[in-house]
Amino acid sequence: MERFFGIVQKDKAIIDEDFHHLKVKRIKKGQQIEVIDRNTFQPYLCEVEKIEKRKALCKVLEQLPKNVPLVDITLLQCVPIKVSTLDEIIPPITQVGVSTLVPTISERSFQDPKVIERKIPRWEKISLESLKQCGRHQPLKIEKPLKLEDLKNYLPSEGLFIFPFERENNQTLGKVLKDAQPSQKIFIVVGPEGGFSQKEAQLLEEIGFIPVSLGNFILKAETAAVVASALVYNLLVEKLKET
Ligand SMILES: C[S@@+](CC[C@H](N)C(=O)[O-])C[C@H]1O[C@@H](n2cnc3c(N)ncnc32)[C@H](O)[C@@H]1O
């Protein structure tokens, strides 16, 4: 079923800001659609009652269950030198179930926190489009940029901390997650194009991050972010089903 953002009040829904999308999808009066309330992200099954010049009016038929991430993953992605590369990472990490993205500044990443911060509204918008497409009813939280050297102060005392590291040969995600609890918060730090410096890899291990291999090939940073997040999500959801 087609999904649109709107405003829901009691048994009525209005699609205004997302009206163009509704027109592109050629939705007609009488059709059933899903309307996601843009304030609460609650989905509703609705029937289109009237199509006006700039908005569509709908009748709410029923409230639908929310489809939200089942495990809590925070991805700390070192910002690529070409900052716009992060635009490409946001849709797939939204789709594979990452809850929080922290743009992270490392030795070989893009450095200016002000420029990164200014991009956040754009990234939120990109993520919302992806959220609508994939049927997720909880937005990706995008936090302010964080310096890798300040990571220790950012982290909670409990959780599972991992960093994909191409120089790690033995430890795989499967091994590391074997004893993990699906209720644990998971923090994943992925390096930029140039990778982590030796000093950074050492610092990450000192503060409790476990290096993991994602295979015997070097992945692009954006591929590594999606692969690591999807593997962690699916391995933990499998565990959740077993309990
Ligand atoms: C493009 S890679 C860095 C590669 C590094 N500059 C090199 O040439 O060896 C960017 C990030 O992706 C992750 N990564 C890429 N391939 C990986 C692999 N095979 N195993 C684990 N992590 C990997 C790491 O976090 C790395 O810092």
Tab-separated table of C-alpha atoms and ligand atoms in Angstrom:
chain	number	residue	atom	x	y	z
A	1	MET	CA	0.000	0.000	0.000
A	2	GLU	CA	1.217	3.519	-0.780
A	3	ARG	CA	2.342	5.586	2.231
A	4	PHE	CA	2.157	9.339	2.698
A	5	PHE	CA	2.939	11.764	5.474
A	6	GLY	CA	0.015	13.815	6.734
A	7	ILE	CA	-1.721	15.261	9.740
A	8	VAL	CA	-4.268	13.096	11.498
A	9	GLN	CA	-6.978	14.585	13.700
A	10	LYS	CA	-9.552	12.208	15.154
A	11	ASP	CA	-11.096	10.399	12.167
A	12	LYS	CA	-9.738	12.730	9.464
A	13	ALA	CA	-6.349	12.991	7.782
A	14	ILE	CA	-4.965	15.741	5.558
A	15	ILE	CA	-2.132	15.246	3.101
A	16	ASP	CA	-0.686	18.648	2.298
A	17	GLU	CA	3.132	18.779	2.306
A	18	ASP	CA	3.255	15.321	0.741
A	19	PHE	CA	0.536	16.134	-1.793
A	20	HIS	CA	2.939	16.165	-4.740
A	21	HIS	CA	3.937	12.576	-3.964
A	22	LEU	CA	0.262	11.582	-3.888
A	23	LYS	CA	-0.234	13.140	-7.332
A	24	VAL	CA	2.872	11.394	-8.698
A	25	LYS	CA	1.462	8.068	-7.471
A	26	ARG	CA	-1.841	8.935	-9.225
A	27	ILE	CA	-3.923	8.240	-6.132
A	28	LYS	CA	-7.634	8.697	-6.759
A	29	LYS	CA	-10.706	9.380	-4.598
A	30	GLY	CA	-11.925	6.182	-2.921
A	31	GLN	CA	-8.478	4.549	-2.783
A	32	GLN	CA	-7.052	3.178	0.476
A	33	ILE	CA	-3.646	4.475	1.527
A	34	GLU	CA	-1.459	4.538	4.640
A	35	VAL	CA	-1.124	7.973	6.227
A	36	ILE	CA	1.760	8.432	8.674
A	37	ASP	CA	1.070	11.283	11.073
A	38	ARG	CA	4.129	13.491	10.686
A	39	ASN	CA	4.197	14.475	14.365
A	40	THR	CA	3.829	11.056	15.971
A	41	PHE	CA	4.819	8.693	13.127
A	42	GLN	CA	1.675	6.699	13.915
A	43	PRO	CA	0.357	4.989	10.752
A	44	TYR	CA	-3.360	4.884	9.840
A	45	LEU	CA	-5.294	3.092	7.154
A	46	CYS	CA	-7.251	5.811	5.358
A	47	GLU	CA	-9.586	6.258	2.419
A	48	VAL	CA	-9.164	9.263	0.144
A	49	GLU	CA	-12.420	11.269	0.254
A	50	LYS	CA	-11.560	14.423	-1.660
A	51	ILE	CA	-8.660	15.650	-3.780
A	52	GLU	CA	-8.340	19.434	-3.820
A	53	LYS	CA	-5.846	21.687	-5.620
A	54	ARG	CA	-3.135	21.465	-2.962
A	55	LYS	CA	-4.241	18.805	-0.505
A	56	ALA	CA	-6.112	15.551	-0.128
A	57	LEU	CA	-8.684	14.868	2.567
A	58	CYS	CA	-9.034	11.363	3.922
A	59	LYS	CA	-11.207	9.376	6.287
A	60	VAL	CA	-9.353	7.330	8.930
A	61	LEU	CA	-10.485	3.699	8.782
A	62	GLU	CA	-8.199	2.257	11.465
A	63	GLN	CA	-4.996	2.796	13.391
A	64	LEU	CA	-2.201	0.502	12.180
A	65	PRO	CA	0.577	-1.000	14.331
A	66	LYS	CA	3.898	0.855	14.328
A	67	ASN	CA	6.825	-0.937	12.718
A	68	VAL	CA	9.935	0.145	14.625
A	69	PRO	CA	13.538	-1.075	15.030
A	70	LEU	CA	13.575	-4.131	17.293
A	71	VAL	CA	17.098	-3.571	18.573
A	72	ASP	CA	18.935	-0.393	19.476
A	73	ILE	CA	21.882	0.367	17.190
A	74	THR	CA	23.889	3.594	17.225
A	75	LEU	CA	26.140	4.069	14.215
A	76	LEU	CA	29.074	6.421	14.751
A	77	GLN	CA	30.147	7.105	11.193
A	78	CYS	CA	33.374	9.006	10.633
A	79	VAL	CA	32.366	11.722	8.167
A	80	PRO	CA	33.840	11.146	4.690
A	81	ILE	CA	36.073	13.912	3.281
A	82	LYS	CA	33.403	14.349	0.620
A	83	VAL	CA	30.674	15.071	3.185
A	84	SER	CA	27.873	14.420	0.671
A	85	THR	CA	28.820	10.713	0.730
A	86	LEU	CA	26.907	10.618	4.002
A	87	ASP	CA	23.739	11.392	1.955
A	88	GLU	CA	24.178	7.939	0.374
A	89	ILE	CA	24.593	6.137	3.690
A	90	ILE	CA	21.421	7.522	5.269
A	91	PRO	CA	18.725	5.700	3.207
A	92	PRO	CA	20.197	2.184	3.617
A	93	ILE	CA	20.992	2.590	7.328
A	94	THR	CA	17.398	3.810	7.865
A	95	GLN	CA	16.159	0.714	6.041
A	96	VAL	CA	18.313	-1.804	7.923
A	97	GLY	CA	17.144	-0.521	11.315
A	98	VAL	CA	19.817	1.832	12.728
A	99	SER	CA	18.182	3.929	15.482
A	100	THR	CA	20.777	6.697	15.895
A	101	LEU	CA	23.462	8.180	13.652
A	102	VAL	CA	26.327	10.166	15.152
A	103	PRO	CA	28.464	11.941	12.521
A	104	THR	CA	31.946	11.432	13.970
A	105	ILE	CA	35.129	13.425	13.439
A	106	SER	CA	38.344	11.403	13.288
A	107	GLU	CA	41.921	12.124	12.153
A	108	ARG	CA	41.234	11.272	8.511
A	109	SER	CA	37.613	12.401	8.307
A	110	PHE	CA	36.054	15.711	7.328
A	111	GLN	CA	36.825	18.026	10.219
A	112	ASP	CA	34.525	21.060	10.464
A	113	PRO	CA	31.694	20.411	12.989
A	114	LYS	CA	29.778	23.545	11.908
A	115	VAL	CA	29.548	22.362	8.294
A	116	ILE	CA	28.463	18.907	9.483
A	117	GLU	CA	25.829	20.346	11.817
A	118	ARG	CA	24.352	22.439	9.029
A	119	LYS	CA	23.788	19.243	7.010
A	120	ILE	CA	21.649	17.581	9.688
A	121	PRO	CA	18.236	18.973	8.534
A	122	ARG	CA	19.008	17.737	4.999
A	123	TRP	CA	19.982	14.285	6.309
A	124	GLU	CA	16.796	14.146	8.398
A	125	LYS	CA	14.768	14.893	5.280
A	126	ILE	CA	16.570	12.174	3.289
A	127	SER	CA	15.967	9.734	6.120
A	128	LEU	CA	12.246	10.572	6.290
A	129	GLU	CA	11.806	9.780	2.593
A	130	SER	CA	13.479	6.441	3.146
A	131	LEU	CA	11.418	5.784	6.264
A	132	LYS	CA	8.223	6.268	4.253
A	133	GLN	CA	9.460	3.963	1.515
A	134	CYS	CA	10.465	1.138	3.859
A	135	GLY	CA	7.472	1.260	6.212
A	136	ARG	CA	9.359	2.254	9.333
A	137	HIS	CA	7.482	4.290	11.932
A	138	GLN	CA	10.325	5.668	14.012
A	139	PRO	CA	12.660	8.333	12.642
A	140	LEU	CA	16.426	7.923	12.498
A	141	LYS	CA	17.819	10.173	15.219
A	142	ILE	CA	20.764	12.212	13.906
A	143	GLU	CA	22.914	13.674	16.642
A	144	LYS	CA	25.374	16.565	16.637
A	145	PRO	CA	28.905	15.760	15.429
A	146	LEU	CA	31.218	14.139	17.955
A	147	LYS	CA	35.018	13.992	18.006
A	148	LEU	CA	36.391	10.463	18.209
A	149	GLU	CA	38.665	11.591	21.030
A	150	ASP	CA	35.529	12.541	23.059
A	151	LEU	CA	33.833	9.200	22.455
A	152	LYS	CA	34.553	7.876	25.945
A	153	ASN	CA	32.464	10.651	27.545
A	154	TYR	CA	29.591	10.072	25.109
A	155	LEU	CA	29.188	6.355	25.761
A	156	PRO	CA	26.935	4.840	28.423
A	157	SER	CA	28.567	2.491	30.929
A	158	GLU	CA	26.742	-0.532	29.503
A	159	GLY	CA	26.374	-1.761	25.946
A	160	LEU	CA	28.225	-3.619	23.252
A	161	PHE	CA	30.906	-1.597	21.496
A	162	ILE	CA	32.354	-2.719	18.177
A	163	PHE	CA	34.416	-1.236	15.368
A	164	PRO	CA	34.833	-2.796	11.941
A	165	PHE	CA	38.563	-2.814	11.300
A	166	GLU	CA	40.079	-4.096	8.073
A	167	ARG	CA	43.274	-5.140	9.894
A	168	GLU	CA	41.349	-7.509	12.173
A	169	ASN	CA	41.622	-11.054	10.855
A	170	ASN	CA	40.023	-13.346	13.423
A	171	GLN	CA	37.132	-11.684	15.166
A	172	THR	CA	33.893	-11.749	13.196
A	173	LEU	CA	30.555	-10.178	14.080
A	174	GLY	CA	29.071	-13.657	14.495
A	175	LYS	CA	31.646	-14.510	17.170
A	176	VAL	CA	31.313	-11.185	18.985
A	177	LEU	CA	27.502	-11.301	19.015
A	178	LYS	CA	27.315	-14.917	20.167
A	179	ASP	CA	26.821	-13.933	23.812
A	180	ALA	CA	25.184	-10.545	23.198
A	181	GLN	CA	21.713	-9.801	24.519
A	182	PRO	CA	19.188	-8.346	22.038
A	183	SER	CA	18.244	-5.798	24.739
A	184	GLN	CA	21.794	-4.418	24.804
A	185	LYS	CA	22.513	-1.085	23.146
A	186	ILE	CA	25.003	-1.589	20.324
A	187	PHE	CA	27.515	1.061	19.261
A	188	ILE	CA	29.326	0.646	15.937
A	189	VAL	CA	32.145	2.990	14.863
A	190	VAL	CA	33.029	2.925	11.155
A	191	GLY	CA	36.136	4.682	9.830
A	192	PRO	CA	36.317	7.196	6.949
A	193	GLU	CA	37.775	6.440	3.471
A	194	GLY	CA	41.318	6.646	4.862
A	195	GLY	CA	40.489	4.327	7.766
A	196	PHE	CA	41.462	4.721	11.427
A	197	SER	CA	44.992	5.708	12.415
A	198	GLN	CA	46.918	3.242	14.572
A	199	LYS	CA	46.478	5.630	17.511
A	200	GLU	CA	42.688	5.708	17.002
A	201	ALA	CA	42.420	1.938	16.731
A	202	GLN	CA	44.363	1.687	20.000
A	203	LEU	CA	42.135	4.305	21.673
A	204	LEU	CA	38.977	2.472	20.563
A	205	GLU	CA	40.264	-0.784	22.068
A	206	GLU	CA	41.258	0.990	25.289
A	207	ILE	CA	37.728	2.321	25.785
A	208	GLY	CA	36.176	-1.084	25.215
A	209	PHE	CA	35.501	-1.337	21.483
A	210	ILE	CA	36.031	-4.770	19.933
A	211	PRO	CA	37.604	-4.789	16.445
A	212	VAL	CA	35.711	-6.970	13.968
A	213	SER	CA	36.385	-8.143	10.456
A	214	LEU	CA	33.763	-7.771	7.736
A	215	GLY	CA	35.571	-10.174	5.422
A	216	ASN	CA	38.787	-10.402	3.452
A	217	PHE	CA	38.064	-7.469	1.127
A	218	ILE	CA	38.381	-3.786	1.893
A	219	LEU	CA	34.913	-2.244	1.800
A	220	LYS	CA	34.177	1.384	1.049
A	221	ALA	CA	33.245	3.233	4.241
A	222	GLU	CA	29.607	3.555	3.132
A	223	THR	CA	29.415	-0.172	2.328
A	224	ALA	CA	31.014	-1.092	5.672
A	225	ALA	CA	28.474	1.049	7.573
A	226	VAL	CA	25.503	-0.667	5.932
A	227	VAL	CA	26.947	-4.196	6.059
A	228	ALA	CA	27.931	-3.939	9.730
A	229	SER	CA	24.590	-2.405	10.759
A	230	ALA	CA	22.511	-4.941	8.799
A	231	LEU	CA	24.497	-7.912	10.120
A	232	VAL	CA	24.248	-6.738	13.733
A	233	TYR	CA	20.531	-5.987	13.379
A	234	ASN	CA	19.677	-9.340	11.845
A	235	LEU	CA	21.825	-11.439	14.159
A	236	LEU	CA	20.246	-9.764	17.185
A	237	VAL	CA	16.688	-10.001	15.846
A	238	GLU	CA	17.284	-13.730	15.290
A	239	LYS	CA	18.286	-13.998	18.957
A	240	LEU	CA	15.209	-12.033	19.951
A	241	LYS	CA	13.004	-14.570	18.161
A	242	GLU	CA	14.707	-17.444	20.005
A	243	THR	CA	13.889	-15.953	23.450
B	1	LIG	C1	37.636	2.263	3.042
B	1	LIG	S1	37.808	1.532	4.591
B	1	LIG	C2	39.449	2.048	5.037
B	1	LIG	C3	40.466	1.296	4.297
B	1	LIG	C4	41.912	1.699	4.536
B	1	LIG	N1	42.119	3.023	4.174
B	1	LIG	C5	42.809	0.789	3.713
B	1	LIG	O1	42.991	1.071	2.546
B	1	LIG	O2	43.247	-0.205	4.274
B	1	LIG	C6	36.782	2.494	5.616
B	1	LIG	C7	36.274	1.806	6.872
B	1	LIG	O3	35.439	0.698	6.527
B	1	LIG	C8	35.580	-0.349	7.475
B	1	LIG	N2	36.033	-1.553	6.734
B	1	LIG	C9	36.269	-1.640	5.406
B	1	LIG	N3	36.561	-2.901	5.056
B	1	LIG	C10	36.521	-3.634	6.180
B	1	LIG	C11	36.721	-5.028	6.465
B	1	LIG	N4	37.039	-5.897	5.538
B	1	LIG	N5	36.584	-5.430	7.754
B	1	LIG	C12	36.253	-4.553	8.721
B	1	LIG	N6	36.059	-3.244	8.499
B	1	LIG	C13	36.180	-2.774	7.258
B	1	LIG	C14	36.558	0.161	8.533
B	1	LIG	O4	35.854	0.707	9.612
B	1	LIG	C15	37.335	1.218	7.774
B	1	LIG	O5	37.888	2.187	8.641
